[in-house]
Short mmCIF file of C-alpha atoms and ligand atoms in Angstrom, two decimals:
data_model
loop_
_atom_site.label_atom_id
_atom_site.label_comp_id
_atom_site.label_asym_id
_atom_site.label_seq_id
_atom_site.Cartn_x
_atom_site.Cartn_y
_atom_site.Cartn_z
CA UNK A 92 -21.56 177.59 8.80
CA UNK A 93 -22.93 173.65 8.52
CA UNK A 94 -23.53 174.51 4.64
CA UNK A 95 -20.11 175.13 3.80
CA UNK A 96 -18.92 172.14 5.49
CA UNK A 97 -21.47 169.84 3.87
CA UNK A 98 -20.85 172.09 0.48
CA UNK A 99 -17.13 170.33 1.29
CA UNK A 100 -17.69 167.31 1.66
CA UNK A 101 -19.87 167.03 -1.34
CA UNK A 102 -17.25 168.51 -3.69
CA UNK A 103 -14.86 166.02 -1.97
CA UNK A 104 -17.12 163.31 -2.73
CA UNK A 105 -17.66 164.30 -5.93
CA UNK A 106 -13.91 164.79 -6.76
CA UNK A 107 -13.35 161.19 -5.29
CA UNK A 108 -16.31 159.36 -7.27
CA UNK A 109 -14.79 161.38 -10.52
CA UNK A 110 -11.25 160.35 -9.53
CA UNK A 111 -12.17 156.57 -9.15
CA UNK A 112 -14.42 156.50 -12.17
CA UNK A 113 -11.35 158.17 -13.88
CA UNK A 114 -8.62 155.43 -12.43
CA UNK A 115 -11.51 152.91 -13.52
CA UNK A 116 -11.00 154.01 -16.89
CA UNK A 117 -7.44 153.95 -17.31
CA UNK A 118 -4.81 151.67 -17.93
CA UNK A 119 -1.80 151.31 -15.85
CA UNK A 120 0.47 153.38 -18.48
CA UNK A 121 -1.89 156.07 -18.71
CA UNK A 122 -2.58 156.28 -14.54
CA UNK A 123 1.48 156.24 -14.87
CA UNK A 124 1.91 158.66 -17.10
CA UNK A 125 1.69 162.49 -14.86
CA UNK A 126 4.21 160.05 -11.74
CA UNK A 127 7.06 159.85 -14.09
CA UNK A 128 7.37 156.50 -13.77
CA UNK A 129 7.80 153.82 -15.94
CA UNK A 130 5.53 150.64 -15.65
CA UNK A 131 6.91 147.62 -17.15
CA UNK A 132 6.98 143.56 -17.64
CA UNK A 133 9.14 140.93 -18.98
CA UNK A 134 8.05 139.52 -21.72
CA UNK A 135 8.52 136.15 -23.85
CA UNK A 136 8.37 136.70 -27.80
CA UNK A 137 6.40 133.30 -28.31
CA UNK A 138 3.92 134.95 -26.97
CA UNK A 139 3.56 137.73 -29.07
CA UNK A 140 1.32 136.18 -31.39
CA UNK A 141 -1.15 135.70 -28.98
CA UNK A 142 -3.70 138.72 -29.20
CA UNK A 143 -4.86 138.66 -25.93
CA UNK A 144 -1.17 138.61 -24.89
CA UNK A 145 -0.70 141.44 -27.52
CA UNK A 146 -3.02 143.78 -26.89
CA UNK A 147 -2.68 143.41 -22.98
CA UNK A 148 0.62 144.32 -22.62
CA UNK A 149 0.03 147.32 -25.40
CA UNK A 150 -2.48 148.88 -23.51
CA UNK A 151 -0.88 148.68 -20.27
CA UNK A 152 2.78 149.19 -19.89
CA UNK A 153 5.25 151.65 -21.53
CA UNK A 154 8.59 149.42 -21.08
CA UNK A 155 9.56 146.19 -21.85
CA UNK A 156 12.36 143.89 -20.83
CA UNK A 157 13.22 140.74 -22.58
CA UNK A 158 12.44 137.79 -20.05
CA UNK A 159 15.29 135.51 -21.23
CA UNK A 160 16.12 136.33 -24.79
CA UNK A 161 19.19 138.11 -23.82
CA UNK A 162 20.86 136.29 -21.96
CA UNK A 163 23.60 134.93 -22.66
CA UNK A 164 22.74 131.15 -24.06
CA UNK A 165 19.84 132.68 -26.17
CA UNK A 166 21.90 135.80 -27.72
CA UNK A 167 25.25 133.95 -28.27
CA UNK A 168 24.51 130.50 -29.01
CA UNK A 169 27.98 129.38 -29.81
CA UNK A 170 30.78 131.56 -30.02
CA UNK A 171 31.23 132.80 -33.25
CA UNK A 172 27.56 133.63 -33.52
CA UNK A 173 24.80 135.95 -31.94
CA UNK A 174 21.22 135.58 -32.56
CA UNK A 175 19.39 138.68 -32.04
CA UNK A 176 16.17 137.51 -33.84
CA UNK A 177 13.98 136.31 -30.73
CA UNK A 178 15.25 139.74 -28.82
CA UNK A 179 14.58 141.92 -31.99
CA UNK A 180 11.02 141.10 -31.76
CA UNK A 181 10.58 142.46 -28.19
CA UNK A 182 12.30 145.59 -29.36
CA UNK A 183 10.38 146.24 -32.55
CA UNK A 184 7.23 145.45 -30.45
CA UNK A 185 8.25 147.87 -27.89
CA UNK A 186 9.24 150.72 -30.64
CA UNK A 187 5.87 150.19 -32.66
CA UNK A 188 4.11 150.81 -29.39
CA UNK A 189 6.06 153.94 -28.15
CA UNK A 190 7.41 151.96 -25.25
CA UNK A 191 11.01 151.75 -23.65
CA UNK A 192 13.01 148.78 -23.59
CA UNK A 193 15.46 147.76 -20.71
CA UNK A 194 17.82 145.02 -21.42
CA UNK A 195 18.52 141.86 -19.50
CA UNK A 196 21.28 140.96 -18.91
CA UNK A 197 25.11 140.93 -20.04
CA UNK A 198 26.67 139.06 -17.33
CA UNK A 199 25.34 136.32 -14.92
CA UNK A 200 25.95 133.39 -13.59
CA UNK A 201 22.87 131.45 -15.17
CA UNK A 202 21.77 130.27 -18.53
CA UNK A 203 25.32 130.35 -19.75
CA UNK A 204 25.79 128.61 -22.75
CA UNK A 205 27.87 125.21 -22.56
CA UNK A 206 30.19 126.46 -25.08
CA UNK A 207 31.35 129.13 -22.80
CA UNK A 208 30.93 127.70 -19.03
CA UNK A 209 33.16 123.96 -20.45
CA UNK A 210 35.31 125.61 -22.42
CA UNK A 211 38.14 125.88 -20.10
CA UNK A 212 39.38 129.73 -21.30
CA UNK A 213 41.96 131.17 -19.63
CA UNK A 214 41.40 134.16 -17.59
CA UNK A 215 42.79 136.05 -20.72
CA UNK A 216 40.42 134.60 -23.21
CA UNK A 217 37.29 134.73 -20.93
CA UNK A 218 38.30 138.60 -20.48
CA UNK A 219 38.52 139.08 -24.42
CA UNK A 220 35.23 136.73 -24.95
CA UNK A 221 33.28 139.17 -22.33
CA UNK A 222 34.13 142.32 -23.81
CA UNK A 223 32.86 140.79 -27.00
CA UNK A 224 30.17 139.98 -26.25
CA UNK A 225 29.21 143.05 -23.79
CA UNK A 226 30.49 145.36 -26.92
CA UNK A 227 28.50 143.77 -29.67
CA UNK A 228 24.90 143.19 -27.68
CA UNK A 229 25.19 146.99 -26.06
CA UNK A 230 26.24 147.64 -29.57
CA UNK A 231 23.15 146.04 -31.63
CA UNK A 232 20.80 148.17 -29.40
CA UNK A 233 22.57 151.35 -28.92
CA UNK A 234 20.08 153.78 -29.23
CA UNK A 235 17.08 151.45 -28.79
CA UNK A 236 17.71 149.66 -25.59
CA UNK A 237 17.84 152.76 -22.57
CA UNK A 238 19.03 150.93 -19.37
CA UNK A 239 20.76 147.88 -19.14
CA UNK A 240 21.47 145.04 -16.03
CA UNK A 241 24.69 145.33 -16.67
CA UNK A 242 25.39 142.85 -13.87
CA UNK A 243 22.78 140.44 -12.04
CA UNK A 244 23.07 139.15 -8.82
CA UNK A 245 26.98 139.26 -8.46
CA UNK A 246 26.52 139.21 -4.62
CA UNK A 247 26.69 135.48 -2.72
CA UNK A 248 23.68 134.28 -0.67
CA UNK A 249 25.48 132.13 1.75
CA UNK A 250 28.23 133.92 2.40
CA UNK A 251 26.44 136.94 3.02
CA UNK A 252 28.31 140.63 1.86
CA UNK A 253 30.69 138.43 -0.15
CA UNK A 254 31.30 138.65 -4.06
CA UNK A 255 30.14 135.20 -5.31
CA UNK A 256 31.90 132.60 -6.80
CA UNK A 257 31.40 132.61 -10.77
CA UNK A 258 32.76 131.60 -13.89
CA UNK A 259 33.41 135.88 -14.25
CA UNK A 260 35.06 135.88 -10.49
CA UNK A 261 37.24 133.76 -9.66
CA UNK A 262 36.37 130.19 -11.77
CA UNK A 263 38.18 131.58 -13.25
CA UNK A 264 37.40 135.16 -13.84
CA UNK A 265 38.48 137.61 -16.18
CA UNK A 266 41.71 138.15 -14.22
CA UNK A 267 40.58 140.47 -11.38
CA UNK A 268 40.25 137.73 -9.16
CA UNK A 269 40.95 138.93 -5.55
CA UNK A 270 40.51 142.64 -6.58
CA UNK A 271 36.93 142.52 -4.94
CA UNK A 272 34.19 144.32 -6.96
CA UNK A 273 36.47 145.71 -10.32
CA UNK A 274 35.53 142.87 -11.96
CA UNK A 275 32.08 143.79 -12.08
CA UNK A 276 33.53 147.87 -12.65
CA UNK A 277 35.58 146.60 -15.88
CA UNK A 278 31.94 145.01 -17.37
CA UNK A 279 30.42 148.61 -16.54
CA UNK A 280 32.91 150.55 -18.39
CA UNK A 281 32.90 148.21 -21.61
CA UNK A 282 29.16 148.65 -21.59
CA UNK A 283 29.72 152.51 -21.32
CA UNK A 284 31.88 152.36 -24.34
CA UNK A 285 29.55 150.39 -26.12
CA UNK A 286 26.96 152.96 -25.95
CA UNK A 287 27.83 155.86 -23.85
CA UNK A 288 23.87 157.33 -23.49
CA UNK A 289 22.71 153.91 -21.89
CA UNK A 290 21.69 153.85 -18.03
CA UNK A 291 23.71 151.60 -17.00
CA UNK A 292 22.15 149.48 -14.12
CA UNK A 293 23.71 146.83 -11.01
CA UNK A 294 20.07 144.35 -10.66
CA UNK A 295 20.34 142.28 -7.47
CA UNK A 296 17.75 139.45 -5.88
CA UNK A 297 17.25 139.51 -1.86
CA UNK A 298 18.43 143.44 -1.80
CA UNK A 299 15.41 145.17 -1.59
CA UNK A 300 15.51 146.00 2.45
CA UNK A 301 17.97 147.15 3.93
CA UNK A 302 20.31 143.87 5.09
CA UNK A 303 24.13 142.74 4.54
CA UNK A 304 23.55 142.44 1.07
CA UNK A 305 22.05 145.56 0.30
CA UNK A 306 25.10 146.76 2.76
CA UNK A 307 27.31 145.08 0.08
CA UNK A 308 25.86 146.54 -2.48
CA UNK A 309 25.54 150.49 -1.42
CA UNK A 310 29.37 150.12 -0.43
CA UNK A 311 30.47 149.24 -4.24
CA UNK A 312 27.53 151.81 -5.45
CA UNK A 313 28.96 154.79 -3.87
CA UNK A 314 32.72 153.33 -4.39
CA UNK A 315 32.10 153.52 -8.19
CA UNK A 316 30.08 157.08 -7.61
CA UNK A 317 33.10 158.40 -5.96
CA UNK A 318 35.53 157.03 -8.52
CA UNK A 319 33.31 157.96 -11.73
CA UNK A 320 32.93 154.56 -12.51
CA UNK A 321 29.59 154.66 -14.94
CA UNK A 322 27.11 153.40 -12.93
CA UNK A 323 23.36 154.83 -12.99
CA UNK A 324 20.88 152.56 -11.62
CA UNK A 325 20.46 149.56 -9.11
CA UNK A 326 17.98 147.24 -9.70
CA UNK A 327 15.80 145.56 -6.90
CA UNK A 328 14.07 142.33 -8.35
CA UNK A 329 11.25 142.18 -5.89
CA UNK A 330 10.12 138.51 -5.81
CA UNK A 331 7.99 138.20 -2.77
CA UNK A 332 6.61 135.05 -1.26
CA UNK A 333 5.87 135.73 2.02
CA UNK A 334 2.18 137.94 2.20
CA UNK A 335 4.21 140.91 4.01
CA UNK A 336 6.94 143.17 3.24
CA UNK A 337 9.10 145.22 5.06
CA UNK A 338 8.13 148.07 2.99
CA UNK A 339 9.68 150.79 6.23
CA UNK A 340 13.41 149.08 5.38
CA UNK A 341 12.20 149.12 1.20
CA UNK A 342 11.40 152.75 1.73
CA UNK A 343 14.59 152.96 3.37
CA UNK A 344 16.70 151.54 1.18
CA UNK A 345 15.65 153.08 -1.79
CA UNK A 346 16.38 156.23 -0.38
CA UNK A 347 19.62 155.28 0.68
CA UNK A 348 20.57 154.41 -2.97
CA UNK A 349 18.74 157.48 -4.25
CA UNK A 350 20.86 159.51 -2.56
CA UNK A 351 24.07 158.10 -3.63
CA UNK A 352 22.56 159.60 -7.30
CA UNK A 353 21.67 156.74 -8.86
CA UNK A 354 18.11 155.42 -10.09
CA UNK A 355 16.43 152.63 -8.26
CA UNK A 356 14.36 150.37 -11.01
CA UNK A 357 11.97 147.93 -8.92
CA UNK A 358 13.41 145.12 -12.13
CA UNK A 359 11.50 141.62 -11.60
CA UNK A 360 8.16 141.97 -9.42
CA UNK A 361 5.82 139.54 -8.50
CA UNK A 362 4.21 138.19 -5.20
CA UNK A 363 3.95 134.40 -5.05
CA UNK A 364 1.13 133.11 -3.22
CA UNK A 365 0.25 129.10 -2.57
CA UNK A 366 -1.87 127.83 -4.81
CA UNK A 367 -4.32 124.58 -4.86
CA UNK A 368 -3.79 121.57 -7.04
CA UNK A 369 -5.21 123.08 -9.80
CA UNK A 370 -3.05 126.53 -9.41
CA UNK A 371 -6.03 128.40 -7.56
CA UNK A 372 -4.36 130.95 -4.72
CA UNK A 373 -7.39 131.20 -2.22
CA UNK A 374 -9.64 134.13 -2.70
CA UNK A 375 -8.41 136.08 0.87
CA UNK A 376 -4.54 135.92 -0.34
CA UNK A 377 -5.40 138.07 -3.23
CA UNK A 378 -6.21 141.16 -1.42
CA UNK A 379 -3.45 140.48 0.36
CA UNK A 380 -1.03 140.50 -2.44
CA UNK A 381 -2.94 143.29 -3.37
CA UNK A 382 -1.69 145.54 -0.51
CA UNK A 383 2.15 144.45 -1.54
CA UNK A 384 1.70 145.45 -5.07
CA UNK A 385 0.33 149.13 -3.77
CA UNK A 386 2.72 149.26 -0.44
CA UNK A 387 6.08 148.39 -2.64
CA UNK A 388 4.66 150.79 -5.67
CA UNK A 389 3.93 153.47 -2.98
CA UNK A 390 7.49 153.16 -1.58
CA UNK A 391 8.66 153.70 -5.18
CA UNK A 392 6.95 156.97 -5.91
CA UNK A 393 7.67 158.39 -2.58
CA UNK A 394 10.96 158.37 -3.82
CA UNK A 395 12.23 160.94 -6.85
CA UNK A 396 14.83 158.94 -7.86
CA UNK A 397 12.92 155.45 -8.14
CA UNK A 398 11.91 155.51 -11.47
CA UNK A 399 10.30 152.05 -12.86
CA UNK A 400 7.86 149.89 -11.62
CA UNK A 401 8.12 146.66 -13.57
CA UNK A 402 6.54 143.17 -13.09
CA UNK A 403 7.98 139.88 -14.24
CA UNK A 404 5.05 138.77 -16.51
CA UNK A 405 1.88 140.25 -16.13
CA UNK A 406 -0.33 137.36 -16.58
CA UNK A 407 -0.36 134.41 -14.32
CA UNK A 408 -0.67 131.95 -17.58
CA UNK A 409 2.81 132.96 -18.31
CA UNK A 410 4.97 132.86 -15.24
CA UNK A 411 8.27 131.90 -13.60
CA UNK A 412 6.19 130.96 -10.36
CA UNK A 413 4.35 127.92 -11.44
CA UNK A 414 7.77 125.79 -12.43
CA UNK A 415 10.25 127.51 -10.10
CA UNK A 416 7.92 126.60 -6.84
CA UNK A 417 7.58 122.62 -7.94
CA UNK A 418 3.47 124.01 -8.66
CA UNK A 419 3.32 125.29 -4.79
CA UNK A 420 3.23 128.93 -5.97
CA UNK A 421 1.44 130.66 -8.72
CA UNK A 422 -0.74 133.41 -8.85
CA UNK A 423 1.70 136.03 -8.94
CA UNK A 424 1.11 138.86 -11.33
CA UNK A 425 -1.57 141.12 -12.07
CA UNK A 426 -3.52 139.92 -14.47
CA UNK A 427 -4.54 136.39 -14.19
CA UNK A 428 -4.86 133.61 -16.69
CA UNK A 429 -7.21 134.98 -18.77
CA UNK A 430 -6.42 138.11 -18.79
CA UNK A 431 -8.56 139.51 -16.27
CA UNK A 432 -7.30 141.99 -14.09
CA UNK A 433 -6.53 140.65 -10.64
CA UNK A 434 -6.89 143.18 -6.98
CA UNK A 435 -3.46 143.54 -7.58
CA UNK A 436 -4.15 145.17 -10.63
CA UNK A 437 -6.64 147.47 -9.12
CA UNK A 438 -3.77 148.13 -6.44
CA UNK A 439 -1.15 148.79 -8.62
CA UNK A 440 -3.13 151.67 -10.86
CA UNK A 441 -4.52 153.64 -8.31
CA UNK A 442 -0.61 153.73 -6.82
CA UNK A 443 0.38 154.84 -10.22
CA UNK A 444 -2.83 157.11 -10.02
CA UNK A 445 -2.15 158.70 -7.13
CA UNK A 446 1.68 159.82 -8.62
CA UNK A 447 3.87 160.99 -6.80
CA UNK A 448 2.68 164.17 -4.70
CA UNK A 449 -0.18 161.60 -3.17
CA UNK A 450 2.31 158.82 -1.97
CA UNK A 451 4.28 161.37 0.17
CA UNK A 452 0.91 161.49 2.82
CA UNK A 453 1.30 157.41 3.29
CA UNK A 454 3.91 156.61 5.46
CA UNK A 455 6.66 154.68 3.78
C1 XIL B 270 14.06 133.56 -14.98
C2 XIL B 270 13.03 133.47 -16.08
O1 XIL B 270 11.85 134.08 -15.64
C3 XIL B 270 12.77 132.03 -16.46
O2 XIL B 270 11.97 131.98 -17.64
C4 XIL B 270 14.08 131.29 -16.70
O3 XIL B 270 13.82 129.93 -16.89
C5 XIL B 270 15.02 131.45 -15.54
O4 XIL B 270 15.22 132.85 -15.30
N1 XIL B 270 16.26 136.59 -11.48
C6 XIL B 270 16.56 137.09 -12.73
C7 XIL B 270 15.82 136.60 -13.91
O5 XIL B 270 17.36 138.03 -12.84
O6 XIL B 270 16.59 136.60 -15.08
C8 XIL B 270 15.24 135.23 -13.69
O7 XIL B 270 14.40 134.93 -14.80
C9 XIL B 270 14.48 135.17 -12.39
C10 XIL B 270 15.37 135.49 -11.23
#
């Protein structure tokens, strides 16, 4: 009967007008909130003053990570002394506005304080000054911080699949040099002890597809699941600069992990694109980036066990890009400079929209 069918289509219609005007209406914390998944951004205190920034990242995300005000050179300035003021405000932000903080990070090999990377310790001392310092920052936030980077990108990009070389390693380690990857389990089990109801999380750069380093990675994962060393989550960062990702080997890998019975966390996202003198991206690149932001979110929520989505900044006045590129990148984030919400914005909500059930009829 042609009726019916064109009584069908109408009600579909209908039902998609009222689910756009809907998404249209939302923010990207409430379209997340029936996918069970947490949408997050790093964040910079300094900024917190700033309304605009303020109320932005209020209204849109439920989880927060520190950008840089935990690591290491920020939170223990010199070695008697830890400064959790900067870090404090991100959390009492975050609790005021009945969002979830993840915590970044406890052991790196960046933005190490001089103090502690020319202080020539022994293997002994460095071991006693780690635990320290893993025990009392865990210990500051128990309770208030939910998943920490335990370790970040402990994996070499050279010498691909290898451990690298770090002042926690081998220059001169903690004194599990040669023992492969317990280094790395001794800093998970201090953090355990620290507080034992924190997700406890491995975050890694250039892991996101499947490839020797991921490899690497899903080899010590299921290791320390075997062995009951406390591991929950891995971490992919997610910086993109090329206007196409693999998201089949994303998809893949995620799953991978999944399986192993940990969390994935998507930890540090953003899609560079080249930008003019002035910091312009051209007009054409942005629907582009677009399709990232909703083909890497998509992958996510395909997945059950992938369980953030969180961007690294959210407005392209405030990030990493700009200075890290020499100026040749910017535009990365959803929101641009002002505030207004980018394609990639758009992207990214009706994802989160969509939850979970949707994403399993696109192909990831
Ligand atoms: C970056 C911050 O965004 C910058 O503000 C800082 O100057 C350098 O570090 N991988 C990580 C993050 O795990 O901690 C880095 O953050 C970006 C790359």
């Amino acid at each position: 009967m042609k009726w019916r069918v064109l009584v069908l289509v109408l009600a579909a219609a209908a039902l998609r007008l009222g689910f756009s005007a809907g998404v249209r209406d939302q923010s990207l914390r409430e379209a997340a909130q029936s996918s069970g998944v947490l949408i997050g951004t790093a964040v910079r205190p300094a900024q917190l003053s700033e309304a605009a920034y303020a109320s932005t990242l209020a209204r849109e995300f439920n989880m927060l990570e520190p950008e840089d005000v935990l690591k290491w050179e920020e939170v223990h300035p010199e070695p008697q002394s830890f400064d959790f003021s900067h870090a404090d405000q991100i959390v009492d932000f975050a609790i005021r506005h009945g969002m979830k903080v993840r915590g970044h990070t406890l052991v790196w090999h960046h933005q190490n304080p001089q103090w502690l990377t020319e202080g020539k310790y022994t293997p002994g001392e460095l071991a006693q000054i780690l635990e320290k310092h893993i025990k009392t920052v865990v210990g500051h936030y128990r309770g208030k911080i939910f998943a920490w980077d335990v370790v970040n990108e402990a994996f070499d990009e050279l010498h691909v699949g290898e451990l690298r070389s770090t002042i926690w390693l081998n220059q001169p380690g903690i004194g599990l040099a040669g023992n492969g990857s317990s280094y790395i389990e001794r800093c998970f089990r201090w953090a355990h002890e620290a507080d034992p109801q924190a997700l406890l999380f491995y975050n890694e750069a250039g892991a996101e597809v499947v490839n020797p380093k991921s490899d690497a990675i899903y080899a010590m994962v299921r290791d320390f699941r075997q062995r009951g060393v406390p591991i929950d989550g891995v971490g992919f960062q997610m910086h993109l600069e090329k206007l196409r990702a693999d998201v089949a080997s994303i998809s893949a890998n995620i799953k991978r992990f999944t399986a192993l019975g940990v969390e994935v966390h998507i930890t540090e996202m953003d899609v560079a694109l080249p930008v003019d003198p002035n910091g312009y991206p051209r007009f054409e690149d942005l629907q582009l980036q677009a399709d990232i932001y909703r083909e890497v979110s998509t992958a996510c929520l395909f997945h059950p066990g992938c369980t953030a989505i969180q961007t690294w900044g959210f407005t392209d006045k405030y990030s990493r890009i700009g200075s890290h590129s020499k100026h040749a990148q910017g535009g990365a984030l959803p929101f641009d400079r002002n505030y207004g919400t980018k394609p990639a914005y758009e992207a990214l909500r009706e994802a989160l929209a969509a939850g979970r059930r949707s994403s399993m009829i696109v192909r990831c």
